[in-house]
Amino acid sequence: MTLTPYCTVEDVKDISRVTHKKIGLDKATQPEKLDEILSKWILEATALINDYTNNPLTSEEYTAQETKYYVYRNVASRIVANMCALAAAYKSHSVVKINDWTIGTIPSEIFPLKIKQELDNYKSESTGNSLGFGILTVKGRGIFNENRDKIG
């Protein structure tokens, strides 16, 4: 299955203002590398949205460009912008300050709860099958024979 990206490289550049230099690329020697990385991250963001909602955009929704399309596009752009910010932070990871003895780490959450909540109206919840049949497995310690006498 081929993913249809929910945003464009230009959408990400508009929201993140990412540049070659910000994420440690040399524009002179790798002019296309930034767009390649962003395109890959856009597909990853699209997959994250699909996995979270279990309700991908249909081709009709993509073409109609109504509310769901714009929500998914915005969320995908922001997920990728978060990836850009994280890449920039990792590039210049000097977080040590003179006379500052606190220890901190770079936050690495690219798909935070607040963004997920924006997709909650589009989540598709699975509800079990129509037969109402389920399987419950209970495991205990040891091995039992057919009379339930512990043998191991």
mmCIF file with all atom_site columns, N, CA and C in Angstrom, residues 6 55-70 72 122:
data_model
loop_
_atom_site.group_PDB
_atom_site.id
_atom_site.type_symbol
_atom_site.label_atom_id
_atom_site.label_alt_id
_atom_site.label_comp_id
_atom_site.label_asym_id
_atom_site.label_entity_id
_atom_site.label_seq_id
_atom_site.pdbx_PDB_ins_code
_atom_site.Cartn_x
_atom_site.Cartn_y
_atom_site.Cartn_z
_atom_site.occupancy
_atom_site.B_iso_or_equiv
_atom_site.pdbx_formal_charge
_atom_site.auth_seq_id
_atom_site.auth_comp_id
_atom_site.auth_asym_id
_atom_site.auth_atom_id
_atom_site.pdbx_PDB_model_num
ATOM 1  N N  . TYR A 1 6   ? 0.208   13.494 3.745  1.00 0.00 ? 6   TYR A N  1
ATOM 2  C CA . TYR A 1 6   ? -0.821  14.422 4.212  1.00 0.00 ? 6   TYR A CA 1
ATOM 3  C C  . TYR A 1 6   ? -0.390  15.885 4.155  1.00 0.00 ? 6   TYR A C  1
ATOM 4  N N  . ASN A 1 55  ? -7.882  5.493  10.758 1.00 0.00 ? 55  ASN A N  1
ATOM 5  C CA . ASN A 1 55  ? -8.877  6.090  9.875  1.00 0.00 ? 55  ASN A CA 1
ATOM 6  C C  . ASN A 1 55  ? -8.162  7.001  8.870  1.00 0.00 ? 55  ASN A C  1
ATOM 7  N N  . PRO A 1 56  ? -7.409  6.411  7.916  1.00 0.00 ? 56  PRO A N  1
ATOM 8  C CA . PRO A 1 56  ? -6.682  7.242  6.954  1.00 0.00 ? 56  PRO A CA 1
ATOM 9  C C  . PRO A 1 56  ? -7.623  8.024  6.048  1.00 0.00 ? 56  PRO A C  1
ATOM 10 N N  . LEU A 1 57  ? -7.088  9.075  5.467  1.00 0.00 ? 57  LEU A N  1
ATOM 11 C CA . LEU A 1 57  ? -7.860  9.838  4.487  1.00 0.00 ? 57  LEU A CA 1
ATOM 12 C C  . LEU A 1 57  ? -8.141  8.956  3.275  1.00 0.00 ? 57  LEU A C  1
ATOM 13 N N  . THR A 1 58  ? -9.362  8.979  2.816  1.00 0.00 ? 58  THR A N  1
ATOM 14 C CA . THR A 1 58  ? -9.686  8.275  1.578  1.00 0.00 ? 58  THR A CA 1
ATOM 15 C C  . THR A 1 58  ? -9.313  9.183  0.411  1.00 0.00 ? 58  THR A C  1
ATOM 16 N N  . SER A 1 59  ? -9.271  8.630  -0.768 1.00 0.00 ? 59  SER A N  1
ATOM 17 C CA . SER A 1 59  ? -8.951  9.456  -1.935 1.00 0.00 ? 59  SER A CA 1
ATOM 18 C C  . SER A 1 59  ? -10.029 10.515 -2.153 1.00 0.00 ? 59  SER A C  1
ATOM 19 N N  . GLU A 1 60  ? -11.272 10.180 -1.812 1.00 0.00 ? 60  GLU A N  1
ATOM 20 C CA . GLU A 1 60  ? -12.359 11.156 -1.947 1.00 0.00 ? 60  GLU A CA 1
ATOM 21 C C  . GLU A 1 60  ? -12.175 12.317 -0.949 1.00 0.00 ? 60  GLU A C  1
ATOM 22 N N  . GLU A 1 61  ? -11.803 11.984 0.287  1.00 0.00 ? 61  GLU A N  1
ATOM 23 C CA . GLU A 1 61  ? -11.576 13.027 1.302  1.00 0.00 ? 61  GLU A CA 1
ATOM 24 C C  . GLU A 1 61  ? -10.376 13.885 0.931  1.00 0.00 ? 61  GLU A C  1
ATOM 25 N N  . TYR A 1 62  ? -9.357  13.244 0.369  1.00 0.00 ? 62  TYR A N  1
ATOM 26 C CA . TYR A 1 62  ? -8.162  13.977 -0.049 1.00 0.00 ? 62  TYR A CA 1
ATOM 27 C C  . TYR A 1 62  ? -8.512  14.955 -1.165 1.00 0.00 ? 62  TYR A C  1
ATOM 28 N N  . THR A 1 63  ? -9.336  14.510 -2.103 1.00 0.00 ? 63  THR A N  1
ATOM 29 C CA . THR A 1 63  ? -9.725  15.352 -3.224 1.00 0.00 ? 63  THR A CA 1
ATOM 30 C C  . THR A 1 63  ? -10.688 16.462 -2.795 1.00 0.00 ? 63  THR A C  1
ATOM 31 N N  . ALA A 1 64  ? -11.636 16.136 -1.923 1.00 0.00 ? 64  ALA A N  1
ATOM 32 C CA . ALA A 1 64  ? -12.642 17.116 -1.482 1.00 0.00 ? 64  ALA A CA 1
ATOM 33 C C  . ALA A 1 64  ? -12.035 18.215 -0.612 1.00 0.00 ? 64  ALA A C  1
ATOM 34 N N  . GLN A 1 65  ? -10.954 17.918 0.068  1.00 0.00 ? 65  GLN A N  1
ATOM 35 C CA . GLN A 1 65  ? -10.261 18.875 0.930  1.00 0.00 ? 65  GLN A CA 1
ATOM 36 C C  . GLN A 1 65  ? -11.204 19.601 1.882  1.00 0.00 ? 65  GLN A C  1
ATOM 37 N N  . GLU A 1 66  ? -11.907 18.806 2.664  1.00 0.00 ? 66  GLU A N  1
ATOM 38 C CA . GLU A 1 66  ? -12.779 19.369 3.691  1.00 0.00 ? 66  GLU A CA 1
ATOM 39 C C  . GLU A 1 66  ? -12.077 19.304 5.038  1.00 0.00 ? 66  GLU A C  1
ATOM 40 N N  . THR A 1 67  ? -12.800 19.443 6.114  1.00 0.00 ? 67  THR A N  1
ATOM 41 C CA . THR A 1 67  ? -12.217 19.601 7.442  1.00 0.00 ? 67  THR A CA 1
ATOM 42 C C  . THR A 1 67  ? -11.196 18.526 7.799  1.00 0.00 ? 67  THR A C  1
ATOM 43 N N  . LYS A 1 68  ? -11.546 17.272 7.619  1.00 0.00 ? 68  LYS A N  1
ATOM 44 C CA . LYS A 1 68  ? -10.627 16.185 7.992  1.00 0.00 ? 68  LYS A CA 1
ATOM 45 C C  . LYS A 1 68  ? -9.299  16.319 7.255  1.00 0.00 ? 68  LYS A C  1
ATOM 46 N N  . TYR A 1 69  ? -9.356  16.652 5.986  1.00 0.00 ? 69  TYR A N  1
ATOM 47 C CA . TYR A 1 69  ? -8.134  16.844 5.191  1.00 0.00 ? 69  TYR A CA 1
ATOM 48 C C  . TYR A 1 69  ? -7.238  17.911 5.816  1.00 0.00 ? 69  TYR A C  1
ATOM 49 N N  . TYR A 1 70  ? -7.828  19.043 6.179  1.00 0.00 ? 70  TYR A N  1
ATOM 50 C CA . TYR A 1 70  ? -7.037  20.138 6.731  1.00 0.00 ? 70  TYR A CA 1
ATOM 51 C C  . TYR A 1 70  ? -6.492  19.820 8.120  1.00 0.00 ? 70  TYR A C  1
ATOM 52 N N  . TYR A 1 72  ? -5.671  16.762 9.208  1.00 0.00 ? 72  TYR A N  1
ATOM 53 C CA . TYR A 1 72  ? -4.580  15.813 8.980  1.00 0.00 ? 72  TYR A CA 1
ATOM 54 C C  . TYR A 1 72  ? -3.358  16.538 8.389  1.00 0.00 ? 72  TYR A C  1
ATOM 55 N N  . TYR A 1 122 ? -11.494 11.861 14.835 1.00 0.00 ? 122 TYR A N  1
ATOM 56 C CA . TYR A 1 122 ? -11.372 11.063 13.622 1.00 0.00 ? 122 TYR A CA 1
ATOM 57 C C  . TYR A 1 122 ? -10.928 9.633  13.901 1.00 0.00 ? 122 TYR A C  1
#
